[in-house]
Tab-separated table of C-alpha atoms in Angstrom:
chain	number	residue	atom	x	y	z
A	1	UNK	CA	-19.556	3.537	-10.194
A	2	UNK	CA	-21.410	4.989	-7.217
A	3	UNK	CA	-24.517	3.493	-5.574
A	4	UNK	CA	-26.907	5.284	-3.202
A	5	UNK	CA	-29.173	3.306	-0.850
A	6	UNK	CA	-32.128	5.000	0.896
A	7	UNK	CA	-34.317	3.059	3.334
A	8	UNK	CA	-37.495	4.310	5.123
A	9	UNK	CA	-38.827	2.453	8.134
A	10	UNK	CA	-41.724	0.027	7.693
A	11	UNK	CA	-44.066	1.737	10.192
A	12	UNK	CA	-47.483	3.124	9.133
A	13	UNK	CA	-46.381	6.653	10.001
A	14	UNK	CA	-43.071	7.223	8.301
A	15	UNK	CA	-40.873	9.309	10.541
A	16	UNK	CA	-37.258	8.393	10.054
A	17	UNK	CA	-35.196	7.552	7.007
A	18	UNK	CA	-31.734	6.224	6.848
A	19	UNK	CA	-29.583	6.434	3.750
A	20	UNK	CA	-26.525	4.247	3.562
A	21	UNK	CA	-24.302	5.406	0.805
A	22	UNK	CA	-22.186	2.631	-0.592
A	23	UNK	CA	-19.670	3.611	-3.152
A	24	UNK	CA	-18.738	1.079	-5.772
A	25	UNK	CA	-15.852	2.558	-7.737
A	26	UNK	CA	-14.006	1.285	-10.749
A	27	UNK	CA	-10.351	1.840	-10.060
A	28	UNK	CA	-10.672	3.227	-12.336
A	29	UNK	CA	28.436	24.192	-18.829
A	30	UNK	CA	31.058	22.469	-20.069
A	31	UNK	CA	34.472	22.361	-18.358
A	32	UNK	CA	37.541	22.089	-20.672
A	33	UNK	CA	40.440	19.840	-19.867
A	34	UNK	CA	42.194	21.322	-16.856
A	35	UNK	CA	45.743	21.003	-15.697
A	36	UNK	CA	46.138	21.877	-12.014
A	37	UNK	CA	48.570	24.782	-12.281
A	38	UNK	CA	50.146	26.322	-9.163
A	39	UNK	CA	48.718	29.785	-9.850
A	40	UNK	CA	45.210	28.354	-9.500
A	41	UNK	CA	45.878	27.229	-5.953
A	42	UNK	CA	44.698	30.430	-4.288
A	43	UNK	CA	42.046	31.238	-6.870
A	44	UNK	CA	38.805	31.984	-5.080
A	45	UNK	CA	36.428	32.565	-7.991
A	46	UNK	CA	35.809	30.530	-11.105
A	47	UNK	CA	34.375	32.837	-13.661
A	48	UNK	CA	-9.306	3.491	1.849
A	49	UNK	CA	-9.108	3.473	-2.696
A	50	UNK	CA	-12.483	5.014	-2.330
A	51	UNK	CA	-12.030	3.864	1.200
A	52	UNK	CA	-12.465	0.128	1.169
A	53	UNK	CA	-14.052	-0.223	4.580
A	54	UNK	CA	-16.672	-2.962	4.971
A	55	UNK	CA	-19.472	-0.492	5.715
A	56	UNK	CA	-19.753	3.025	4.398
A	57	UNK	CA	-20.943	5.963	6.521
A	58	UNK	CA	-24.688	6.476	7.008
A	59	UNK	CA	-26.659	9.655	6.423
A	60	UNK	CA	-29.828	9.974	8.491
A	61	UNK	CA	-32.762	12.168	7.532
A	62	UNK	CA	-35.779	13.288	9.557
A	63	UNK	CA	-38.934	14.476	7.864
A	64	UNK	CA	-39.410	18.198	8.386
A	65	UNK	CA	-35.729	18.769	9.137
A	66	UNK	CA	-33.106	20.059	6.746
A	67	UNK	CA	-30.389	17.697	5.650
A	68	UNK	CA	-27.091	18.493	7.304
A	69	UNK	CA	-23.840	18.203	5.376
A	70	UNK	CA	-20.508	18.274	7.092
A	71	UNK	CA	-17.847	19.651	4.730
A	72	UNK	CA	-14.286	18.519	5.165
A	73	UNK	CA	-11.643	21.202	5.621
A	74	UNK	CA	-8.028	20.811	4.742
A	75	UNK	CA	-5.542	22.896	6.670
A	76	UNK	CA	-2.023	23.302	5.355
A	77	UNK	CA	0.566	24.620	7.728
A	78	UNK	CA	3.839	25.823	6.318
A	79	UNK	CA	6.591	26.420	8.835
A	80	UNK	CA	9.963	27.707	7.749
A	81	UNK	CA	13.099	27.600	9.794
A	82	UNK	CA	16.205	29.634	9.149
A	83	UNK	CA	18.706	28.696	11.793
A	84	UNK	CA	22.465	28.736	12.182
A	85	UNK	CA	25.004	27.410	14.617
A	86	UNK	CA	28.230	28.513	16.220
A	87	UNK	CA	31.584	27.577	14.797
A	88	UNK	CA	34.807	27.887	16.687
A	89	UNK	CA	37.614	25.771	17.982
A	90	UNK	CA	36.645	22.240	18.828
A	91	UNK	CA	33.307	20.553	18.192
A	92	UNK	CA	30.633	22.834	19.587
A	93	UNK	CA	26.879	22.571	20.102
A	94	UNK	CA	24.665	24.996	18.132
A	95	UNK	CA	23.776	28.296	19.804
A	96	UNK	CA	20.468	28.616	21.685
A	97	UNK	CA	17.398	28.426	19.398
A	98	UNK	CA	19.509	27.038	16.533
A	99	UNK	CA	18.954	23.352	17.135
A	100	UNK	CA	18.462	22.303	13.489
A	101	UNK	CA	20.409	24.677	11.203
A	102	UNK	CA	19.503	24.510	7.537
A	103	UNK	CA	22.262	23.339	5.182
A	104	UNK	CA	23.267	25.635	2.327
A	105	UNK	CA	21.360	24.948	-0.868
A	106	UNK	CA	21.595	25.945	-4.506
A	107	UNK	CA	19.542	29.030	-5.340
A	108	UNK	CA	18.739	27.854	-8.880
A	109	UNK	CA	17.673	24.298	-8.119
A	110	UNK	CA	20.953	22.816	-9.378
A	111	UNK	CA	23.761	21.176	-7.428
A	112	UNK	CA	25.134	23.311	-4.604
A	113	UNK	CA	28.544	21.619	-4.590
A	114	UNK	CA	30.546	19.605	-7.093
A	115	UNK	CA	34.137	18.523	-7.562
A	116	UNK	CA	36.676	17.283	-10.070
A	117	UNK	CA	39.900	15.273	-9.880
A	118	UNK	CA	42.669	17.367	-11.505
A	119	UNK	CA	45.861	16.370	-13.318
A	120	UNK	CA	48.896	18.393	-14.319
A	121	UNK	CA	50.190	18.684	-17.889
A	122	UNK	CA	51.991	15.370	-17.588
A	123	UNK	CA	48.793	13.577	-16.578
A	124	UNK	CA	49.860	13.170	-12.943
A	125	UNK	CA	47.107	13.611	-10.335
A	126	UNK	CA	47.492	17.125	-8.923
A	127	UNK	CA	44.532	17.699	-6.627
A	128	UNK	CA	40.769	17.939	-6.256
A	129	UNK	CA	38.902	21.101	-7.215
A	130	UNK	CA	35.769	21.854	-5.173
A	131	UNK	CA	33.181	24.355	-6.400
A	132	UNK	CA	30.070	25.582	-4.611
A	133	UNK	CA	27.355	28.234	-4.814
A	134	UNK	CA	27.592	31.421	-2.736
A	135	UNK	CA	25.248	31.452	0.250
A	136	UNK	CA	22.858	34.406	0.324
A	137	UNK	CA	23.024	36.764	3.314
A	138	UNK	CA	19.989	36.845	5.568
A	139	UNK	CA	18.385	40.089	6.716
A	140	UNK	CA	20.319	40.178	9.992
A	141	UNK	CA	23.906	39.223	9.183
A	142	UNK	CA	26.231	38.840	6.226
A	143	UNK	CA	28.073	35.657	5.251
A	144	UNK	CA	31.817	35.996	5.924
A	145	UNK	CA	33.146	32.648	4.756
A	146	UNK	CA	32.913	28.869	4.525
A	147	UNK	CA	34.347	25.775	6.164
A	148	UNK	CA	35.403	23.063	3.698
A	149	UNK	CA	35.013	19.624	5.292
A	150	UNK	CA	37.039	16.654	4.014
A	151	UNK	CA	36.925	13.027	5.131
A	152	UNK	CA	37.897	9.624	3.752
A	153	UNK	CA	34.553	8.316	5.007
A	154	UNK	CA	31.056	9.724	4.737
A	155	UNK	CA	30.054	12.634	6.985
A	156	UNK	CA	26.717	13.603	8.552
A	157	UNK	CA	25.255	16.682	10.204
A	158	UNK	CA	26.614	15.324	13.497
A	159	UNK	CA	30.101	16.190	12.202
A	160	UNK	CA	29.272	19.881	11.939
A	161	UNK	CA	31.769	21.880	14.008
A	162	UNK	CA	34.439	19.147	14.027
A	163	UNK	CA	37.577	21.218	13.369
A	164	UNK	CA	39.622	18.106	12.578
A	165	UNK	CA	37.667	17.879	9.305
A	166	UNK	CA	38.189	21.517	8.261
A	167	UNK	CA	40.675	22.299	5.510
A	168	UNK	CA	43.254	24.917	6.479
A	169	UNK	CA	45.120	27.308	4.198
A	170	UNK	CA	47.299	30.372	4.908
A	171	UNK	CA	45.065	32.359	2.531
A	172	UNK	CA	41.961	31.560	4.608
A	173	UNK	CA	40.496	33.723	7.366
A	174	UNK	CA	40.995	32.792	11.011
A	175	UNK	CA	38.319	30.879	12.885
A	176	UNK	CA	37.435	31.389	16.544
A	177	UNK	CA	40.461	29.332	17.551
A	178	UNK	CA	42.941	31.394	15.559
A	179	UNK	CA	43.365	28.830	12.766
A	180	UNK	CA	43.083	29.694	9.053
A	181	UNK	CA	40.094	27.479	8.216
A	182	UNK	CA	37.516	29.953	6.856
A	183	UNK	CA	37.468	30.338	3.080
A	184	UNK	CA	36.609	34.053	2.549
A	185	UNK	CA	33.246	35.020	1.108
A	186	UNK	CA	33.053	37.695	-1.605
A	187	UNK	CA	30.620	38.958	-4.235
A	188	UNK	CA	31.342	36.835	-7.301
A	189	UNK	CA	28.221	37.667	-9.301
A	190	UNK	CA	25.148	35.734	-10.275
A	191	UNK	CA	25.667	32.250	-11.701
A	192	UNK	CA	29.282	31.854	-10.530
A	193	UNK	CA	30.663	29.381	-8.021
A	194	UNK	CA	33.462	29.617	-5.494
A	195	UNK	CA	36.393	27.342	-6.274
A	196	UNK	CA	39.175	25.828	-4.185
A	197	UNK	CA	41.859	23.323	-5.209
A	198	UNK	CA	42.780	20.793	-2.536
A	199	UNK	CA	46.278	20.125	-3.861
A	200	UNK	CA	48.362	16.973	-3.528
A	201	UNK	CA	50.837	17.188	-0.638
A	202	UNK	CA	52.965	14.595	1.182
A	203	UNK	CA	50.183	14.436	3.766
A	204	UNK	CA	47.500	14.241	1.062
A	205	UNK	CA	48.984	12.097	-1.723
A	206	UNK	CA	45.756	11.100	-3.524
A	207	UNK	CA	46.589	7.472	-4.242
A	208	UNK	CA	44.657	5.521	-6.853
A	209	UNK	CA	41.637	3.755	-5.391
A	210	UNK	CA	41.116	6.300	-2.609
A	211	UNK	CA	37.841	8.174	-2.176
A	212	UNK	CA	37.400	11.581	-0.527
A	213	UNK	CA	34.190	13.174	0.657
A	214	UNK	CA	33.549	16.924	0.870
A	215	UNK	CA	30.885	19.159	2.402
A	216	UNK	CA	30.578	22.951	2.838
A	217	UNK	CA	29.151	25.075	5.656
A	218	UNK	CA	28.615	28.833	5.759
A	219	UNK	CA	29.805	31.195	8.525
A	220	UNK	CA	28.159	34.534	9.395
A	221	UNK	CA	29.516	37.653	11.060
A	222	UNK	CA	28.874	36.264	14.548
A	223	UNK	CA	30.756	33.063	13.760
A	224	UNK	CA	27.560	31.002	13.603
A	225	UNK	CA	27.806	27.993	11.296
A	226	UNK	CA	25.092	26.656	9.022
A	227	UNK	CA	24.298	22.982	8.592
A	228	UNK	CA	26.490	20.968	6.250
A	229	UNK	CA	25.807	20.971	2.529
A	230	UNK	CA	25.038	17.817	0.578
A	231	UNK	CA	28.090	15.580	0.315
A	232	UNK	CA	30.130	14.871	-2.803
A	233	UNK	CA	32.437	11.899	-3.178
A	234	UNK	CA	35.501	12.046	-5.423
A	235	UNK	CA	37.156	8.770	-6.397
A	236	UNK	CA	40.864	8.914	-7.220
A	237	UNK	CA	40.887	7.269	-10.618
A	238	UNK	CA	43.254	7.025	-13.503
A	239	UNK	CA	40.532	8.330	-15.836
A	240	UNK	CA	38.923	11.776	-15.978
A	241	UNK	CA	36.075	13.462	-17.887
A	242	UNK	CA	37.094	16.830	-19.363
A	243	UNK	CA	33.850	17.734	-21.123
A	244	UNK	CA	30.782	16.349	-22.888
A	245	UNK	CA	28.653	17.483	-25.824
A	246	UNK	CA	25.909	18.460	-26.209
A	247	UNK	CA	24.931	19.911	-22.822
A	248	UNK	CA	21.262	19.020	-23.490
A	249	UNK	CA	19.954	16.089	-25.515
A	250	UNK	CA	16.680	14.122	-25.765
A	251	UNK	CA	16.015	10.571	-24.680
A	252	UNK	CA	17.594	8.360	-27.321
A	253	UNK	CA	20.014	11.088	-28.403
A	254	UNK	CA	23.781	10.653	-28.339
A	255	UNK	CA	26.135	12.141	-25.751
A	256	UNK	CA	29.887	12.293	-26.383
A	257	UNK	CA	32.317	12.375	-23.428
A	258	UNK	CA	35.893	13.581	-23.860
A	259	UNK	CA	38.627	12.696	-21.376
A	260	UNK	CA	41.696	10.570	-20.786
A	261	UNK	CA	42.585	7.058	-19.700
A	262	UNK	CA	39.223	5.467	-20.421
A	263	UNK	CA	41.158	2.415	-21.623
A	264	UNK	CA	39.828	-0.569	-23.543
A	265	UNK	CA	36.117	-1.244	-23.099
A	266	UNK	CA	35.030	-4.114	-20.875
A	267	UNK	CA	31.220	-4.304	-20.697
A	268	UNK	CA	31.385	-6.168	-17.376
A	269	UNK	CA	33.129	-3.386	-15.459
A	270	UNK	CA	32.942	-0.219	-17.600
A	271	UNK	CA	29.754	1.850	-17.232
A	272	UNK	CA	28.431	5.346	-17.962
A	273	UNK	CA	25.676	6.779	-15.772
A	274	UNK	CA	23.420	9.807	-16.144
A	275	UNK	CA	21.420	11.264	-13.247
A	276	UNK	CA	17.696	10.587	-13.473
A	277	UNK	CA	14.492	10.474	-11.446
A	278	UNK	CA	12.667	7.344	-10.290
A	279	UNK	CA	9.341	7.176	-8.454
A	280	UNK	CA	9.526	5.763	-4.913
A	281	UNK	CA	6.324	3.884	-4.009
A	282	UNK	CA	7.138	4.113	-0.297
A	283	UNK	CA	7.836	7.834	0.068
A	284	UNK	CA	5.582	8.842	-2.860
A	285	UNK	CA	8.351	11.078	-4.188
A	286	UNK	CA	10.955	10.991	-6.937
A	287	UNK	CA	14.450	9.791	-5.994
A	288	UNK	CA	17.564	10.928	-7.839
A	289	UNK	CA	19.315	7.827	-9.158
A	290	UNK	CA	22.140	6.877	-11.515
A	291	UNK	CA	20.721	5.459	-14.758
A	292	UNK	CA	23.040	3.408	-16.922
A	293	UNK	CA	23.456	4.651	-20.489
A	294	UNK	CA	23.974	2.333	-23.447
A	295	UNK	CA	27.537	2.569	-24.796
A	296	UNK	CA	27.774	3.139	-28.553
A	297	UNK	CA	31.551	3.549	-28.754
A	298	UNK	CA	34.331	3.438	-26.134
A	299	UNK	CA	37.761	4.825	-27.020
A	300	UNK	CA	40.685	5.684	-24.702
A	301	UNK	CA	39.847	9.423	-24.892
A	302	UNK	CA	36.210	9.495	-26.029
A	303	UNK	CA	33.003	7.659	-25.141
A	304	UNK	CA	29.671	7.887	-26.985
A	305	UNK	CA	26.466	6.825	-25.223
A	306	UNK	CA	22.685	6.951	-25.703
A	307	UNK	CA	20.699	9.161	-23.292
A	308	UNK	CA	18.568	6.658	-21.326
A	309	UNK	CA	14.848	6.932	-20.446
A	310	UNK	CA	14.345	8.606	-17.077
A	311	UNK	CA	17.325	10.953	-17.461
A	312	UNK	CA	16.991	14.335	-15.776
A	313	UNK	CA	19.604	16.916	-14.842
A	314	UNK	CA	22.928	16.135	-13.192
A	315	UNK	CA	26.535	15.118	-13.596
A	316	UNK	CA	27.667	12.370	-15.972
A	317	UNK	CA	29.719	9.555	-14.422
A	318	UNK	CA	32.183	7.095	-15.952
A	319	UNK	CA	32.764	4.022	-13.779
A	320	UNK	CA	35.730	1.778	-14.519
A	321	UNK	CA	35.960	-1.289	-12.306
A	322	UNK	CA	34.042	0.531	-9.567
A	323	UNK	CA	36.065	3.770	-9.620
A	324	UNK	CA	33.947	6.753	-10.672
A	325	UNK	CA	34.990	9.939	-12.497
A	326	UNK	CA	32.347	12.672	-12.691
A	327	UNK	CA	31.817	15.584	-15.053
A	328	UNK	CA	32.150	19.106	-13.683
A	329	UNK	CA	29.150	20.455	-15.579
A	330	UNK	CA	25.554	19.246	-15.521
A	331	UNK	CA	23.870	17.414	-18.380
A	332	UNK	CA	20.136	17.925	-18.904
A	333	UNK	CA	17.558	15.857	-20.749
A	334	UNK	CA	15.865	18.167	-23.289
A	335	UNK	CA	12.628	16.138	-23.284
A	336	UNK	CA	9.944	16.800	-20.651
A	337	UNK	CA	10.678	15.237	-17.271
A	338	UNK	CA	8.972	15.386	-13.857
A	339	UNK	CA	10.833	15.905	-10.583
A	340	UNK	CA	7.935	16.319	-8.119
A	341	UNK	CA	4.163	15.775	-7.775
A	342	UNK	CA	2.164	17.218	-4.894
A	343	UNK	CA	0.048	16.478	-3.051
A	344	UNK	CA	0.118	12.703	-3.381
A	345	UNK	CA	-3.448	12.230	-2.041
A	346	UNK	CA	-6.151	14.575	-3.286
A	347	UNK	CA	-9.763	14.846	-4.425
A	348	UNK	CA	-10.817	15.474	-8.004
A	349	UNK	CA	-11.612	19.147	-7.433
A	350	UNK	CA	-8.271	19.887	-5.733
A	351	UNK	CA	-5.215	21.198	-7.560
A	352	UNK	CA	-2.361	18.905	-8.557
A	353	UNK	CA	1.065	20.557	-8.934
A	354	UNK	CA	3.685	19.074	-11.260
A	355	UNK	CA	7.292	20.326	-11.199
A	356	UNK	CA	10.000	19.472	-13.690
A	357	UNK	CA	11.399	20.869	-16.925
A	358	UNK	CA	10.763	21.279	-20.659
A	359	UNK	CA	6.952	21.373	-20.386
A	360	UNK	CA	6.629	24.293	-22.824
A	361	UNK	CA	5.319	27.798	-22.230
A	362	UNK	CA	1.570	27.182	-22.595
A	363	UNK	CA	-0.976	24.384	-22.557
A	364	UNK	CA	-2.488	23.393	-25.884
A	365	UNK	CA	-3.341	20.266	-27.828
A	366	UNK	CA	0.307	19.172	-27.920
A	367	UNK	CA	1.369	20.360	-24.446
A	368	UNK	CA	-0.710	18.646	-21.791
A	369	UNK	CA	-0.892	16.283	-18.841
A	370	UNK	CA	-1.787	12.601	-19.093
A	371	UNK	CA	-3.649	10.987	-16.175
A	372	UNK	CA	-4.000	7.202	-16.423
A	373	UNK	CA	-3.117	7.646	-20.103
A	374	UNK	CA	-6.026	10.052	-20.748
A	375	UNK	CA	-5.387	13.513	-22.171
A	376	UNK	CA	-6.210	16.270	-19.715
A	377	UNK	CA	-6.868	18.537	-22.693
A	378	UNK	CA	-9.496	20.822	-21.159
A	379	UNK	CA	-7.655	24.132	-20.987
A	380	UNK	CA	-10.051	25.393	-18.323
A	381	UNK	CA	-8.637	22.864	-15.861
A	382	UNK	CA	-5.153	24.465	-15.931
A	383	UNK	CA	-4.478	27.406	-13.616
A	384	UNK	CA	-0.691	27.420	-14.258
A	385	UNK	CA	1.264	26.091	-17.229
A	386	UNK	CA	4.940	27.016	-17.575
A	387	UNK	CA	8.115	25.313	-18.708
A	388	UNK	CA	8.921	24.111	-15.164
A	389	UNK	CA	5.560	23.934	-13.362
A	390	UNK	CA	1.962	22.917	-14.045
A	391	UNK	CA	-1.070	23.291	-11.769
A	392	UNK	CA	-4.384	21.735	-12.785
A	393	UNK	CA	-7.460	19.845	-11.667
A	394	UNK	CA	-8.107	16.498	-13.341
A	395	UNK	CA	-11.138	15.874	-15.519
A	396	UNK	CA	-14.248	14.087	-14.319
A	397	UNK	CA	-14.071	10.400	-15.128
A	398	UNK	CA	-10.462	10.027	-13.986
A	399	UNK	CA	-10.293	6.638	-12.196
A	400	UNK	CA	-10.006	6.625	-8.424
A	401	UNK	CA	-7.051	5.094	-6.621
A	402	UNK	CA	-3.428	5.406	-7.722
A	403	UNK	CA	-3.241	7.329	-10.989
A	404	UNK	CA	-0.117	7.511	-13.198
A	405	UNK	CA	0.747	11.110	-14.180
A	406	UNK	CA	2.882	12.139	-17.157
A	407	UNK	CA	3.485	15.244	-19.251
A	408	UNK	CA	3.271	15.021	-23.026
A	409	UNK	CA	5.003	17.615	-25.202
A	410	UNK	CA	4.680	17.256	-28.977
A	411	UNK	CA	4.162	13.524	-28.537
A	412	UNK	CA	7.170	13.029	-26.251
A	413	UNK	CA	6.073	11.650	-22.888
A	414	UNK	CA	7.896	12.309	-19.609
A	415	UNK	CA	8.818	9.890	-16.869
A	416	UNK	CA	5.893	8.671	-14.747
A	417	UNK	CA	4.874	9.764	-11.264
A	418	UNK	CA	1.775	8.832	-9.296
A	419	UNK	CA	-0.946	10.458	-7.215
A	420	UNK	CA	-3.779	8.874	-5.258
A	421	UNK	CA	-7.216	10.153	-6.258
A	422	UNK	CA	-9.625	9.933	-3.342
A	423	UNK	CA	-13.380	9.607	-3.808
A	424	UNK	CA	-15.843	11.807	-1.958
A	425	UNK	CA	-19.094	10.159	-0.900
A	426	UNK	CA	-22.106	11.266	-2.957
A	427	UNK	CA	-24.780	13.173	-1.053
A	428	UNK	CA	-28.150	11.415	-0.772
A	429	UNK	CA	-31.176	13.679	-0.867
A	430	UNK	CA	-34.789	12.853	-1.693
A	431	UNK	CA	-38.269	14.191	-1.259
A	432	UNK	CA	-41.610	12.410	-0.858
A	433	UNK	CA	-45.187	13.428	-1.326
A	434	UNK	CA	-46.459	12.046	1.987
A	435	UNK	CA	-45.005	11.441	5.391
A	436	UNK	CA	-47.871	9.481	6.990
A	437	UNK	CA	-51.325	8.082	6.339
A	438	UNK	CA	-53.512	5.062	6.625
A	439	UNK	CA	-52.580	1.843	4.929
A	440	UNK	CA	-52.600	1.000	2.135
A	441	UNK	CA	-50.440	4.110	1.644
A	442	UNK	CA	-48.774	5.023	-1.656
A	443	UNK	CA	-45.717	7.238	-1.344
A	444	UNK	CA	-43.749	8.741	-4.201
A	445	UNK	CA	-40.006	9.320	-3.721
A	446	UNK	CA	-37.827	11.669	-5.761
A	447	UNK	CA	-34.021	11.390	-5.390
A	448	UNK	CA	-33.084	13.984	-8.033
A	449	UNK	CA	-31.686	16.241	-5.311
A	450	UNK	CA	-28.841	13.807	-4.737
A	451	UNK	CA	-25.464	14.879	-6.124
A	452	UNK	CA	-21.830	13.949	-6.553
A	453	UNK	CA	-19.277	16.676	-7.317
A	454	UNK	CA	-16.978	14.123	-8.975
A	455	UNK	CA	-19.387	13.074	-11.707
A	456	UNK	CA	-22.819	11.694	-12.457
A	457	UNK	CA	-24.390	9.217	-10.046
A	458	UNK	CA	-24.306	5.785	-11.662
A	459	UNK	CA	-27.010	4.056	-9.619
A	460	UNK	CA	-29.761	4.879	-7.121
A	461	UNK	CA	-31.049	2.050	-4.914
A	462	UNK	CA	-34.082	2.619	-2.689
A	463	UNK	CA	-34.787	0.113	0.075
A	464	UNK	CA	-38.389	0.650	1.238
A	465	UNK	CA	-37.720	-1.068	4.555
A	466	UNK	CA	-40.827	-3.241	4.614
A	467	UNK	CA	-39.247	-6.435	3.349
A	468	UNK	CA	-40.053	-5.776	-0.282
A	469	UNK	CA	-37.203	-5.881	-2.846
A	470	UNK	CA	-35.293	-2.605	-3.287
A	471	UNK	CA	-35.700	-0.687	-6.533
A	472	UNK	CA	-32.901	0.722	-8.679
A	473	UNK	CA	-32.542	3.527	-11.182
A	474	UNK	CA	-29.451	3.902	-13.350
A	475	UNK	CA	-27.681	6.953	-14.713
A	476	UNK	CA	-29.884	8.602	-17.326
A	477	UNK	CA	-33.128	7.440	-15.723
A	478	UNK	CA	-35.300	9.772	-13.674
A	479	UNK	CA	-34.621	8.835	-10.039
A	480	UNK	CA	-38.249	8.644	-8.929
A	481	UNK	CA	-39.841	5.721	-7.082
A	482	UNK	CA	-43.378	4.808	-6.018
A	483	UNK	CA	-44.242	2.293	-3.354
A	484	UNK	CA	-47.426	1.150	-1.586
A	485	UNK	CA	-47.158	0.314	2.105
A	486	UNK	CA	-49.697	-2.208	3.406
């Protein structure tokens, strides 16, 4: 509800009016079982709500002068950086003007890097296979290769350039120090990943209970090194996931994992997790989290689980007494799910963008957005509606403050994100038939020129300023007032 207060002075000659506008709002892929064979060792390619301040702003009017409105402008600045850093022997600082090099990222929105613990035909642990997306050349220089970083503890961008963490292989290219630490880049075709097997050796025995962390960086023709990729952690476990079916399933559907050494089920220590998205009230973004799936059946070589609410797209994990085996391929929830909402704060007439998956190809009565549980079913409000992205403005009457946002597709509702709907102040405007005269003086006021772009004005309150009680007009009534000054 919005309330407008307009108060003339109580002098005989009315010269100045002040309108205090107080707003009263009602908040309102699958990877088959793999044995690590020697011939795969050198394989390079794998196929204020309504701001709650104590006093609202005041609009002042002078008779004979036009009302002045001050529109708010919103400036968005988008700055992109594409930087790289030098790689050579030793730990080196980035080259000049490459202070914050961007890490390599997946071109299709999936995971840039993943890994799998491998076993030979006898079941003995044989190595760790690392796979990652090719990095696209920039306009100036081509990518020549990659450093593969390995550490028993977590790594950060500060470790970039630390040659003690680089894997070396006789089949690799030489780095600036003459060591074979650069995995060679090549054209492997769209949708494929590079692959390298970090095999068991006397110096790298891969004992049960160990964990190893990997990151990738890209090297260009000048030897400059990118930032480090996201990190993956591989636990050395006795169990392994070979594959799962289906690759996509809805919330509540069943997912079957095939593998070895899952053992006898113990609900206290045996868990299956699926990657999902959870809203973070502090950052106002979605966080990727592990969501526990309900176990239907647990056998030594096969596990059946229920896809949990909140599931998104990512690897499936089997945790046995804290040791985690991960699938090579990505599972995806086939129901609609949201991964991003932007901007978080906005006005009613500004676009809201929703990113995610499985929204459908077009908006209609069964493919739409829900705001605070209300169908945003006015097709004219949607400027973009695709399977992975929606852009719309919300309908008038949407409550101000934090609003839950969901996508509904054929009655199936996505996970919930939030945006904060800000309230613009209504604009007070009125006319009067007289500006001065002798007392007793009757003056007629007309406030029908007042407006609010976010909906109808719920209440007009006129304070005549002479000590008499203010008068009110509600929505639907003609906002005219008459008062006699004595």
